[in-house]
């Protein structure tokens, strides 16, 4: 008779996984077959009569996907409650990427949050409008944190905000994701080395997606492979609802299926004209619509 344990995947790379059983034991395992496809964060069943094998992935409450080189969504992390976009004054945030990330996370049914790091470098009187934009996004219901890993401003409040949830940090390279992880999980560096070594086939140590329990409860996932997020939707009519501000005014458009482009009586365009919605938010929306249309129209030639 095979012995089955319930466990959580705490690191995954390729086909090798490290799981932590409910009684705290850590096992390195493969899966029982190609049909079993766990990712980091998954709750799984593991058979331990012989070599430990993951036999089943338990139902997920959310699935975070990353874009592969060709813009296709690849499952990356399961059961996240929050994805937190990290911004910094340097490198300066790209408005389009911010809006695209927020929309992509909304599409995954995961709550998005925003942390502005490197507050020690922010001149609040001359921040290029970043503070104003964050206040606007806060008005849309996004949780905003302002921190500095350098002088430790705001870190306590941010840590308290992560308590009891499973979260992941995303953002442009250089904004301070590793610095934040190290500030919040002091032993993270050591853990990453250890878990990466366990999931590596032994030749070259590649960095695994890793789940770190937080001292205050909850966990922080580090996924070095996440370079870009793509929208999971393929239908242009489904993009608007991923922008919380567009979703809020769209019911007032004259046409129920308004795409907020050329249609008369469009409440979204009116909100932009009346400066109730930043024009750049609308521009991001249009860019996403255009790229999706181009992808659809692409034919073999
Ligand atoms: P990542 O690429 O997002 O993981 O960013 P890193 O954590 O590697 O940080 C990128 C650079 O920003 C490093 O040189 C850090 O020392 C620096 N950095 C991180 N946090 C802060 C901060 O709060 N203030 C300042 N001034 N620099 C920071
Ligand atoms: Zn409209």
Coordinates of C-alpha atoms in Angstrom, one line a residue, residues 16-234:
X16 CA 11.8 18.5 -10.2
X17 CA 10.0 19.8 -7.1
X18 CA 10.6 20.3 -3.4
X19 CA 7.5 19.8 -1.3
X20 CA 6.9 20.5 2.4
X21 CA 4.5 18.0 4.0
X22 CA 1.9 19.2 6.5
X23 CA 4.2 17.9 9.3
X24 CA 7.1 20.0 8.0
X25 CA 9.2 17.4 6.3
X26 CA 10.8 18.5 3.1
X27 CA 11.1 16.0 0.1
X28 CA 12.6 16.3 -3.3
X29 CA 10.4 14.6 -5.9
X30 CA 9.4 14.1 -9.5
X31 CA 5.8 13.6 -10.6
X32 CA 4.0 10.3 -11.1
X33 CA 3.5 11.0 -14.8
X34 CA 3.3 13.7 -17.5
X35 CA -0.4 14.3 -16.7
X36 CA 0.5 15.6 -13.2
X37 CA 1.8 19.2 -13.7
X38 CA 2.3 21.0 -10.4
X39 CA 3.9 24.5 -10.1
X40 CA 5.3 26.3 -7.1
X41 CA 2.6 27.0 -4.5
X42 CA 0.5 24.0 -5.4
X43 CA -1.1 21.8 -2.8
X44 CA -0.4 18.2 -3.8
X45 CA -0.5 14.6 -2.7
X46 CA 2.8 12.7 -2.5
X47 CA 3.3 9.0 -2.5
X48 CA 6.3 8.0 -0.4
X49 CA 6.4 4.2 -0.5
X50 CA 9.3 4.3 -2.8
X51 CA 11.0 7.4 -4.4
X52 CA 8.7 10.3 -3.4
X53 CA 6.3 11.1 -6.3
X54 CA 3.7 13.8 -6.7
X55 CA 0.5 11.9 -7.6
X56 CA -2.1 14.6 -7.7
X57 CA -2.4 18.4 -7.8
X58 CA -5.3 19.5 -5.5
X59 CA -7.7 22.2 -6.8
X60 CA -6.2 25.7 -7.1
X61 CA -7.7 28.9 -5.8
X62 CA -5.7 30.9 -8.3
X63 CA -3.1 30.4 -11.0
X64 CA -0.5 33.0 -11.9
X65 CA 0.8 32.6 -15.5
X66 CA 3.9 34.2 -17.0
X67 CA 4.5 35.0 -20.7
X68 CA 7.0 32.8 -22.5
X69 CA 9.2 34.2 -25.3
X70 CA 6.3 34.1 -27.7
X71 CA 3.8 35.8 -25.5
X72 CA 2.0 32.7 -24.5
X73 CA 0.8 32.1 -21.0
X74 CA 2.7 29.5 -19.0
X75 CA 1.5 28.4 -15.5
X76 CA 4.0 29.6 -13.0
X77 CA 2.7 29.9 -9.4
X78 CA -0.5 28.5 -7.9
X79 CA -2.7 29.7 -5.0
X80 CA -1.4 33.3 -4.8
X81 CA -3.7 35.8 -3.0
X82 CA -1.8 38.8 -4.1
X83 CA 0.6 39.9 -6.8
X84 CA 2.5 43.1 -5.8
X85 CA 3.9 45.3 -8.5
X86 CA 7.1 46.9 -7.3
X87 CA 7.9 50.4 -8.6
X88 CA 10.8 52.8 -7.9
X89 CA 11.7 56.4 -9.0
X90 CA 14.7 54.7 -10.7
X91 CA 14.3 52.9 -13.1
X92 CA 11.4 55.2 -13.8
X93 CA 8.0 53.3 -14.1
X94 CA 6.7 52.8 -17.6
X95 CA 3.0 53.8 -17.4
X96 CA 2.0 51.3 -20.1
X97 CA 3.7 48.4 -18.3
X98 CA 2.1 49.4 -15.0
X99 CA -1.4 49.4 -16.6
X100 CA -0.8 46.2 -18.5
X101 CA 0.5 44.4 -15.3
X102 CA -2.5 45.6 -13.3
X103 CA -4.9 44.4 -16.0
X104 CA -3.1 41.0 -16.4
X105 CA -3.3 40.4 -12.6
X106 CA -6.9 41.4 -12.6
X107 CA -7.5 38.9 -15.4
X108 CA -6.0 36.1 -13.2
X109 CA -8.5 36.9 -10.5
X110 CA -5.7 37.7 -8.1
X111 CA -5.6 40.9 -6.0
X112 CA -3.0 43.4 -7.2
X113 CA -1.0 45.7 -4.8
X114 CA 1.6 48.3 -5.5
X115 CA 4.8 49.1 -3.5
X116 CA 6.8 52.1 -4.3
X117 CA 10.4 51.4 -3.2
X118 CA 13.4 53.7 -2.9
X119 CA 11.4 56.4 -1.1
X120 CA 14.7 57.7 0.0
X121 CA 15.2 58.9 -3.6
X122 CA 11.7 60.3 -4.1
X123 CA 11.3 64.1 -4.1
X124 CA 7.6 64.4 -3.3
X125 CA 7.5 67.9 -4.9
X126 CA 9.1 66.8 -8.1
X127 CA 8.2 63.2 -8.7
X128 CA 6.9 63.6 -12.3
X129 CA 3.3 62.9 -11.2
X130 CA 4.0 59.5 -9.8
X131 CA 2.4 60.3 -6.4
X132 CA -0.7 61.6 -8.2
X133 CA -1.0 58.4 -10.2
X134 CA -0.6 56.2 -7.2
X135 CA -3.3 58.2 -5.4
X136 CA -5.6 57.7 -8.4
X137 CA -4.9 53.9 -8.3
X138 CA -5.5 53.9 -4.6
X139 CA -8.9 55.4 -5.4
X140 CA -9.6 52.4 -7.6
X141 CA -9.0 50.1 -4.6
X142 CA -5.4 49.1 -5.1
X143 CA -3.4 48.8 -1.9
X144 CA -0.4 51.1 -2.0
X145 CA 2.7 50.9 0.1
X146 CA 5.7 53.3 0.2
X147 CA 9.0 51.9 1.4
X148 CA 12.7 52.1 1.2
X149 CA 14.8 49.0 1.8
X150 CA 17.8 51.4 2.1
X151 CA 16.6 53.4 5.2
X152 CA 13.8 50.9 6.1
X153 CA 11.0 53.4 5.8
X154 CA 7.6 51.7 5.7
X155 CA 8.9 48.2 5.8
X156 CA 7.0 47.3 9.0
X157 CA 3.7 48.4 7.6
X158 CA 4.4 46.5 4.3
X159 CA 5.3 43.4 6.3
X160 CA 2.1 43.7 8.3
X161 CA 0.1 44.0 5.0
X162 CA 1.6 40.7 3.8
X163 CA 0.6 38.9 6.9
X164 CA -1.5 35.7 6.4
X165 CA -1.5 36.0 2.6
X166 CA 0.6 34.3 -0.2
X167 CA 2.1 37.1 -2.3
X168 CA 4.5 37.6 -5.1
X169 CA 6.5 40.6 -6.2
X170 CA 6.8 41.5 -9.8
X171 CA 8.3 44.5 -11.6
X172 CA 11.0 45.8 -13.8
X173 CA 14.6 44.7 -13.1
X174 CA 16.4 47.1 -10.7
X175 CA 13.3 48.3 -8.8
X176 CA 14.4 46.4 -5.7
X177 CA 12.5 43.0 -5.7
X178 CA 15.5 41.1 -4.3
X179 CA 16.2 43.8 -1.7
X180 CA 12.6 43.6 -0.5
X181 CA 12.7 39.8 -0.4
X182 CA 15.9 39.9 1.7
X183 CA 14.5 42.5 4.0
X184 CA 11.2 40.5 4.6
X185 CA 12.7 37.0 4.6
X186 CA 16.2 37.3 6.1
X187 CA 17.2 33.7 5.3
X188 CA 15.8 33.9 1.7
X189 CA 19.2 33.9 0.0
X190 CA 20.3 30.7 1.7
X191 CA 16.9 29.1 1.1
X192 CA 17.0 29.9 -2.6
X193 CA 20.5 28.3 -3.0
X194 CA 19.4 25.2 -1.1
X195 CA 16.1 24.7 -2.9
X196 CA 17.6 25.6 -6.3
X197 CA 20.3 23.0 -5.7
X198 CA 17.7 20.4 -4.8
X199 CA 15.6 21.0 -8.0
X200 CA 18.7 21.3 -10.2
X201 CA 19.7 18.2 -12.2
X202 CA 23.1 18.7 -10.7
X203 CA 25.0 20.3 -13.5
X204 CA 24.4 24.0 -13.3
X205 CA 22.5 25.6 -10.5
X206 CA 19.6 27.4 -12.0
X207 CA 17.3 29.5 -9.8
X208 CA 14.0 27.8 -9.0
X209 CA 10.7 29.6 -8.3
X210 CA 10.6 29.5 -4.5
X211 CA 8.0 29.9 -1.8
X212 CA 9.3 31.5 1.4
X213 CA 7.2 31.4 4.6
X214 CA 7.0 34.8 6.2
X215 CA 7.8 35.1 9.9
X216 CA 4.5 36.9 10.5
X217 CA 2.5 34.2 8.6
X218 CA 1.8 33.9 4.9
X219 CA 4.4 33.5 2.3
X220 CA 6.3 35.4 -0.4
X221 CA 7.1 33.7 -3.7
X222 CA 10.2 34.6 -5.6
X223 CA 9.9 33.8 -9.3
X224 CA 13.0 34.9 -11.1
X225 CA 11.6 33.6 -14.4
X226 CA 8.8 36.2 -14.6
X227 CA 10.0 38.7 -17.1
X228 CA 6.7 39.9 -18.5
X229 CA 3.0 39.4 -18.0
X230 CA 0.6 39.0 -20.8
X231 CA -3.2 39.3 -20.7
X232 CA -4.9 36.0 -20.6
X233 CA -7.9 37.2 -22.6
X234 CA -8.0 36.9 -26.4

